[in-house]
JSON list of N, CA and C in Angstrom, two decimals:
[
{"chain": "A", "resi": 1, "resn": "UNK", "atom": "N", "xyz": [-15.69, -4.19, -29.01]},
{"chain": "A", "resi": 1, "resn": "UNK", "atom": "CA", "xyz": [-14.74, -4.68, -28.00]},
{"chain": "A", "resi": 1, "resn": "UNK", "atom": "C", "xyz": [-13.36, -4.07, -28.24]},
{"chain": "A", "resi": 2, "resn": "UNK", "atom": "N", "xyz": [-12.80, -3.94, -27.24]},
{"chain": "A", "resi": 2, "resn": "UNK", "atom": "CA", "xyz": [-11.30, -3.06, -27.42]},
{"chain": "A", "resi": 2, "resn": "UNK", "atom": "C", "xyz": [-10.08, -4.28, -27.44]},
{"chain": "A", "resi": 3, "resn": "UNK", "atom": "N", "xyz": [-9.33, -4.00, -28.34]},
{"chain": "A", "resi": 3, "resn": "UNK", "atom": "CA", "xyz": [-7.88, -4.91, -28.07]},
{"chain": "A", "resi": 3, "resn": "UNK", "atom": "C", "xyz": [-7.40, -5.30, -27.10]},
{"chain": "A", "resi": 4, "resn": "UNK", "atom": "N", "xyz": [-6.49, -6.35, -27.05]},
{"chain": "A", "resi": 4, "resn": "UNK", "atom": "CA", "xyz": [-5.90, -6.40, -25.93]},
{"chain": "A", "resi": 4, "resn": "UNK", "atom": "C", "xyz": [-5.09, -5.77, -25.86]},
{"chain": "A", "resi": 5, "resn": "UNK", "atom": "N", "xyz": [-4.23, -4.93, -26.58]},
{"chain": "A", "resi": 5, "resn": "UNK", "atom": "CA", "xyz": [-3.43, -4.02, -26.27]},
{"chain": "A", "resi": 5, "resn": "UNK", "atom": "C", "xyz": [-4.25, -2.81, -25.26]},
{"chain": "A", "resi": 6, "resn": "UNK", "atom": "N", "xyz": [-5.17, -2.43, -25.74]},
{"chain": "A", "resi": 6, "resn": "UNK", "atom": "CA", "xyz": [-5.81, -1.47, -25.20]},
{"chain": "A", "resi": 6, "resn": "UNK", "atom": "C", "xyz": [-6.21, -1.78, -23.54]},
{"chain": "A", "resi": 7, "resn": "UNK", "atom": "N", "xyz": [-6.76, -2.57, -23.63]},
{"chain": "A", "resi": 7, "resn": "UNK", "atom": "CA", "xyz": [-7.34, -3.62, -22.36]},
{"chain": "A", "resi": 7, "resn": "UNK", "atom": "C", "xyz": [-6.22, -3.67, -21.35]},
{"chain": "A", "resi": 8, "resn": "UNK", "atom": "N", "xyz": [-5.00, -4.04, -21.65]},
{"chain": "A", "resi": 8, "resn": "UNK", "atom": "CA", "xyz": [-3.77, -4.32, -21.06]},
{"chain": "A", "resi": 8, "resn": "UNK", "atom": "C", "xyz": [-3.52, -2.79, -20.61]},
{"chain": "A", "resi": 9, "resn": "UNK", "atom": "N", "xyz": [-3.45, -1.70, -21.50]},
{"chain": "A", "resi": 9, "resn": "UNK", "atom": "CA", "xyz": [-3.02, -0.41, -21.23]},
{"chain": "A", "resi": 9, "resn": "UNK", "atom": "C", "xyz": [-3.95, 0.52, -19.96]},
{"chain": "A", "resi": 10, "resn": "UNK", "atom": "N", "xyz": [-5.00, -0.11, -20.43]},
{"chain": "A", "resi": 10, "resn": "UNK", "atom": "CA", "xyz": [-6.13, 0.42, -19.44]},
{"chain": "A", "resi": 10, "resn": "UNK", "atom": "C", "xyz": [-6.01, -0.33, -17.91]},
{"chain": "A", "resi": 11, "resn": "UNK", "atom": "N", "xyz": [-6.22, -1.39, -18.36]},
{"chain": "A", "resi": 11, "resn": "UNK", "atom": "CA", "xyz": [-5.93, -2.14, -16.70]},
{"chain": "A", "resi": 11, "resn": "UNK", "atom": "C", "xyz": [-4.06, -1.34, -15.82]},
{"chain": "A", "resi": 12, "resn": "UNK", "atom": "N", "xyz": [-3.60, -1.48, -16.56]},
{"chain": "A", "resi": 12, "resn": "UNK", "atom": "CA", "xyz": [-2.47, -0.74, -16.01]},
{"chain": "A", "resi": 12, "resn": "UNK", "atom": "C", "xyz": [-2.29, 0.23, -15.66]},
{"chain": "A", "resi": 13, "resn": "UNK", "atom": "N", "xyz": [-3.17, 1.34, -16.51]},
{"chain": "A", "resi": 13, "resn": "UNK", "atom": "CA", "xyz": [-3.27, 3.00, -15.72]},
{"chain": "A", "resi": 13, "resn": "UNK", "atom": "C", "xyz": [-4.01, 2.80, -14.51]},
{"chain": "A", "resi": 14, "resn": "UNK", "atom": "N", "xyz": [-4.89, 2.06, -14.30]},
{"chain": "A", "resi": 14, "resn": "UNK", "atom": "CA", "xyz": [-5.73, 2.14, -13.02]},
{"chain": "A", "resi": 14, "resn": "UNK", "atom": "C", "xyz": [-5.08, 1.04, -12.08]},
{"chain": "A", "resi": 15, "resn": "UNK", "atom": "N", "xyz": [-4.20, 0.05, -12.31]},
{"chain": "A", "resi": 15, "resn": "UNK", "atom": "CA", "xyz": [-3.94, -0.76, -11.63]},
{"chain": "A", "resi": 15, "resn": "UNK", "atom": "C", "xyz": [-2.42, 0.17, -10.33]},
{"chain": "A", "resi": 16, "resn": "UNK", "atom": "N", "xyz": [-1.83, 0.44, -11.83]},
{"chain": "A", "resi": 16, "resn": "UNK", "atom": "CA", "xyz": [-0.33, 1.55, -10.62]},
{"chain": "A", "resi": 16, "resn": "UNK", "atom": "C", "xyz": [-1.02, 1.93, -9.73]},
{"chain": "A", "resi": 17, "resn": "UNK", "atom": "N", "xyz": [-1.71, 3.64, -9.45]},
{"chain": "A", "resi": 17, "resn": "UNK", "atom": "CA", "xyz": [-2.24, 3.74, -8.32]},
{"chain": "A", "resi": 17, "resn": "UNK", "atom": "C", "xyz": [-2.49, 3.21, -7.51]},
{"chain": "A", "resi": 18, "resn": "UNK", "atom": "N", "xyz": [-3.78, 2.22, -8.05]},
{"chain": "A", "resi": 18, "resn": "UNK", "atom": "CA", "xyz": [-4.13, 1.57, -6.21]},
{"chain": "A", "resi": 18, "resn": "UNK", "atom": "C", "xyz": [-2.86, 0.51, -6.10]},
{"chain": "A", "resi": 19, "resn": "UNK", "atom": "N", "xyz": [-1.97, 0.09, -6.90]},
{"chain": "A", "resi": 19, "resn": "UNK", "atom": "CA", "xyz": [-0.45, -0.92, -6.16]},
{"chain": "A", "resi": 19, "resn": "UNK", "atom": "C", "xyz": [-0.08, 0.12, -5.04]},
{"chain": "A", "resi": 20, "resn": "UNK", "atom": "N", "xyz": [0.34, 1.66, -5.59]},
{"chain": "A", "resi": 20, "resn": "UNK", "atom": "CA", "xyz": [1.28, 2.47, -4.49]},
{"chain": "A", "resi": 20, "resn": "UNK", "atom": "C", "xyz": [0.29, 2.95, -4.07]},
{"chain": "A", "resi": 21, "resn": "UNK", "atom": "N", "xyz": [-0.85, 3.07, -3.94]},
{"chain": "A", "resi": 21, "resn": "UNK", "atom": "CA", "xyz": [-1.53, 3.24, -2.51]},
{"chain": "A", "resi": 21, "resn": "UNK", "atom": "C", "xyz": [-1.72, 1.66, -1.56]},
{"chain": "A", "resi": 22, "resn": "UNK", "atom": "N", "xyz": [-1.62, 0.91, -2.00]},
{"chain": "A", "resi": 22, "resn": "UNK", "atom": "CA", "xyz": [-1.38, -0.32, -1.02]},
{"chain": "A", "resi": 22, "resn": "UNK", "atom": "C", "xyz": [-0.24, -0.21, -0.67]},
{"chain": "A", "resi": 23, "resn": "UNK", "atom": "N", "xyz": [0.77, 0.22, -1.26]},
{"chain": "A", "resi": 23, "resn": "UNK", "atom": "CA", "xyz": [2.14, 0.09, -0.72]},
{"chain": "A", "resi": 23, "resn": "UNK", "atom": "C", "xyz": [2.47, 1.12, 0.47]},
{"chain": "A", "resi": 24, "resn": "UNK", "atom": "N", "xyz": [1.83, 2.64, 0.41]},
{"chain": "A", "resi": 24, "resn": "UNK", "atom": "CA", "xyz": [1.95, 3.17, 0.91]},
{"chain": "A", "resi": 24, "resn": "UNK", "atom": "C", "xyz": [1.10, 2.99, 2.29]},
{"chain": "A", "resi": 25, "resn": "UNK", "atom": "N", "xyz": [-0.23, 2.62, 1.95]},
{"chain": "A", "resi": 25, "resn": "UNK", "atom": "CA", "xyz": [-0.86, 1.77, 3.50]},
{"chain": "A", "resi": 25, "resn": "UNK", "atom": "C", "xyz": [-0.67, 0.82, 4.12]},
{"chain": "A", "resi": 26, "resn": "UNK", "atom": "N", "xyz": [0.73, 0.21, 3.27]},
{"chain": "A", "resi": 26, "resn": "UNK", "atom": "CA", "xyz": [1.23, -0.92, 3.87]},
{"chain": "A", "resi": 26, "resn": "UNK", "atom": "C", "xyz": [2.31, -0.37, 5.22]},
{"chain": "A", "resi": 27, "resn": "UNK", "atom": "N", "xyz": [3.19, 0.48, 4.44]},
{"chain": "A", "resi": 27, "resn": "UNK", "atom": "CA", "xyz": [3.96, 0.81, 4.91]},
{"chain": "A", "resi": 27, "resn": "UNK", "atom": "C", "xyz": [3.69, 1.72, 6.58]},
{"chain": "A", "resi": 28, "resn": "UNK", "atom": "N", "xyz": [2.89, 2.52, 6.37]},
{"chain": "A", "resi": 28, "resn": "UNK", "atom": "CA", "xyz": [2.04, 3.62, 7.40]},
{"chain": "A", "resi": 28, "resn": "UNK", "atom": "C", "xyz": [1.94, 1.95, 8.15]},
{"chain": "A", "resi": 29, "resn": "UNK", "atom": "N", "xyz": [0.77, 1.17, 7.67]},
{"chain": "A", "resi": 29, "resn": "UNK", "atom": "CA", "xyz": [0.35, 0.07, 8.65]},
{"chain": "A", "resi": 29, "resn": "UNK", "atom": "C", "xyz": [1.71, -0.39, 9.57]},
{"chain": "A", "resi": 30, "resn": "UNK", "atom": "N", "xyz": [2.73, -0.77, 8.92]},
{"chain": "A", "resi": 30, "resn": "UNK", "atom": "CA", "xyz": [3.92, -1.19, 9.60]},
{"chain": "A", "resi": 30, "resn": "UNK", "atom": "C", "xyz": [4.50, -0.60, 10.98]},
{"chain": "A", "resi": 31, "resn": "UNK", "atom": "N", "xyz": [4.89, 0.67, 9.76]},
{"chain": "A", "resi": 31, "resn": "UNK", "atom": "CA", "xyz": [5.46, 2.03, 10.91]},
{"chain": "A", "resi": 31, "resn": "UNK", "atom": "C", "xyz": [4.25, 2.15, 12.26]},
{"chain": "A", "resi": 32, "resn": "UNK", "atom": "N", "xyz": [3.25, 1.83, 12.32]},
{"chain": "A", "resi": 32, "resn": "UNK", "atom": "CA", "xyz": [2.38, 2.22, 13.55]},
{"chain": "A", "resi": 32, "resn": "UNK", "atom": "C", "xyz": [2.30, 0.88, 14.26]},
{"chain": "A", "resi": 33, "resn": "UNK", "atom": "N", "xyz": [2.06, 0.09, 13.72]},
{"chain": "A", "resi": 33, "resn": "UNK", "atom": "CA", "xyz": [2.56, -1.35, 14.37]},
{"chain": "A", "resi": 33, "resn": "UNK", "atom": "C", "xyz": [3.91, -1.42, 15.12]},
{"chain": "A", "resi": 34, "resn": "UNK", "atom": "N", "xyz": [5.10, -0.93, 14.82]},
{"chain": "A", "resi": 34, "resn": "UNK", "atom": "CA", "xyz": [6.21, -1.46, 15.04]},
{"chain": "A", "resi": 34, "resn": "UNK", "atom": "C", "xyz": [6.47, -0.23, 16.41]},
{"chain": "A", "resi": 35, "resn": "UNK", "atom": "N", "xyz": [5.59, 0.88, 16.05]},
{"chain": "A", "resi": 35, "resn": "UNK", "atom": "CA", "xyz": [5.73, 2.00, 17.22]},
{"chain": "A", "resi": 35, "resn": "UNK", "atom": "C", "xyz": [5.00, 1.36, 18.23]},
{"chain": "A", "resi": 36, "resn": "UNK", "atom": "N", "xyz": [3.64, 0.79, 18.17]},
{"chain": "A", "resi": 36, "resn": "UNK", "atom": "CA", "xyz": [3.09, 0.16, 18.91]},
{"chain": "A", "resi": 36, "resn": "UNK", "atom": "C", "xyz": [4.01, -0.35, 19.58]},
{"chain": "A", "resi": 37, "resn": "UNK", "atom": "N", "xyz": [4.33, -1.75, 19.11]},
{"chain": "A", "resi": 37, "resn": "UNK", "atom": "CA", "xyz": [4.72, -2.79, 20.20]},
{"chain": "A", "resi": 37, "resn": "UNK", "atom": "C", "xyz": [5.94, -2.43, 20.53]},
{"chain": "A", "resi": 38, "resn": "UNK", "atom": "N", "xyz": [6.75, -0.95, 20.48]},
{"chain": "A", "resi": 38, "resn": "UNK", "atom": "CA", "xyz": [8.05, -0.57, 21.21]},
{"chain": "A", "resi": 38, "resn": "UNK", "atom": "C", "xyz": [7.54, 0.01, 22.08]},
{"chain": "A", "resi": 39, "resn": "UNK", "atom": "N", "xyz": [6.06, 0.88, 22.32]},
{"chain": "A", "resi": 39, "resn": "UNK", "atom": "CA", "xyz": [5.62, 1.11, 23.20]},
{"chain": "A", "resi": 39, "resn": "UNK", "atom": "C", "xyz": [5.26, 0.28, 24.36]},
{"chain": "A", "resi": 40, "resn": "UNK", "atom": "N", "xyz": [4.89, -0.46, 23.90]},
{"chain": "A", "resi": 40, "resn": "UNK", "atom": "CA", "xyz": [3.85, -1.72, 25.22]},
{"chain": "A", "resi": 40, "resn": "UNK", "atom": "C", "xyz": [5.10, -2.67, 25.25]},
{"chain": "A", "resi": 41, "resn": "UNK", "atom": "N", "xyz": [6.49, -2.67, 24.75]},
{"chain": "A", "resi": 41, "resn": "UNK", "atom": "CA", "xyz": [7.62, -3.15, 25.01]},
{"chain": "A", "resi": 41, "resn": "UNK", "atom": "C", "xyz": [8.40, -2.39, 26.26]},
{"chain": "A", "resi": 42, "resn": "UNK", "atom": "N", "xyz": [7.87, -1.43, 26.45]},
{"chain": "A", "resi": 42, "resn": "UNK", "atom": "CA", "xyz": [8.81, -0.62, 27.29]},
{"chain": "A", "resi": 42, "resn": "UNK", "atom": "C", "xyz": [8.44, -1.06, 28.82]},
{"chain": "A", "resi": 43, "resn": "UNK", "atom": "N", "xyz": [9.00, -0.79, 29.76]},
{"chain": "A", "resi": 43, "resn": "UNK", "atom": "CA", "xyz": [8.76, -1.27, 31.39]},
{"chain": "A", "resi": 43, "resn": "UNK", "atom": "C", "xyz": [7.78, -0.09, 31.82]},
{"chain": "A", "resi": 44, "resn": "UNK", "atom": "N", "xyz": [6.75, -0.66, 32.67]},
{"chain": "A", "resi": 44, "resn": "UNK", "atom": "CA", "xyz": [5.69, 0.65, 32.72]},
{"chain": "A", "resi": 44, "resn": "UNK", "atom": "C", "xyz": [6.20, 1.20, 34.25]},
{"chain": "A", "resi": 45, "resn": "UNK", "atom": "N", "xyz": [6.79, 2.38, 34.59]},
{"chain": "A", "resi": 45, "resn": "UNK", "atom": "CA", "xyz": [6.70, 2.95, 35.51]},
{"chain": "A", "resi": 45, "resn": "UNK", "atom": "C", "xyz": [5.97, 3.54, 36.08]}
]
């Protein structure tokens, strides 16, 4: 069995990535949302 130091170190190299890839599909998710509804906000001529 590995330490908890080790355990802790390991969960953390793999944990960063997928945080800033959620952060970054968070963000994309937003930005296309918020374009959305300025679109279907606009008066349709």
């Amino acid at each position: 069995m590995s330490s908890a130091e080790e355990l802790t170190f390991v969960v953390g190299r793999w944990l960063r990535p997928i945080v800033m890839l959620l952060y970054v599909v968070r963000c994309l998710g937003l930005m296309t949302t918020s374009s959305r509804e300025q679109r279907s906000t606009l008066p349709n001529q």
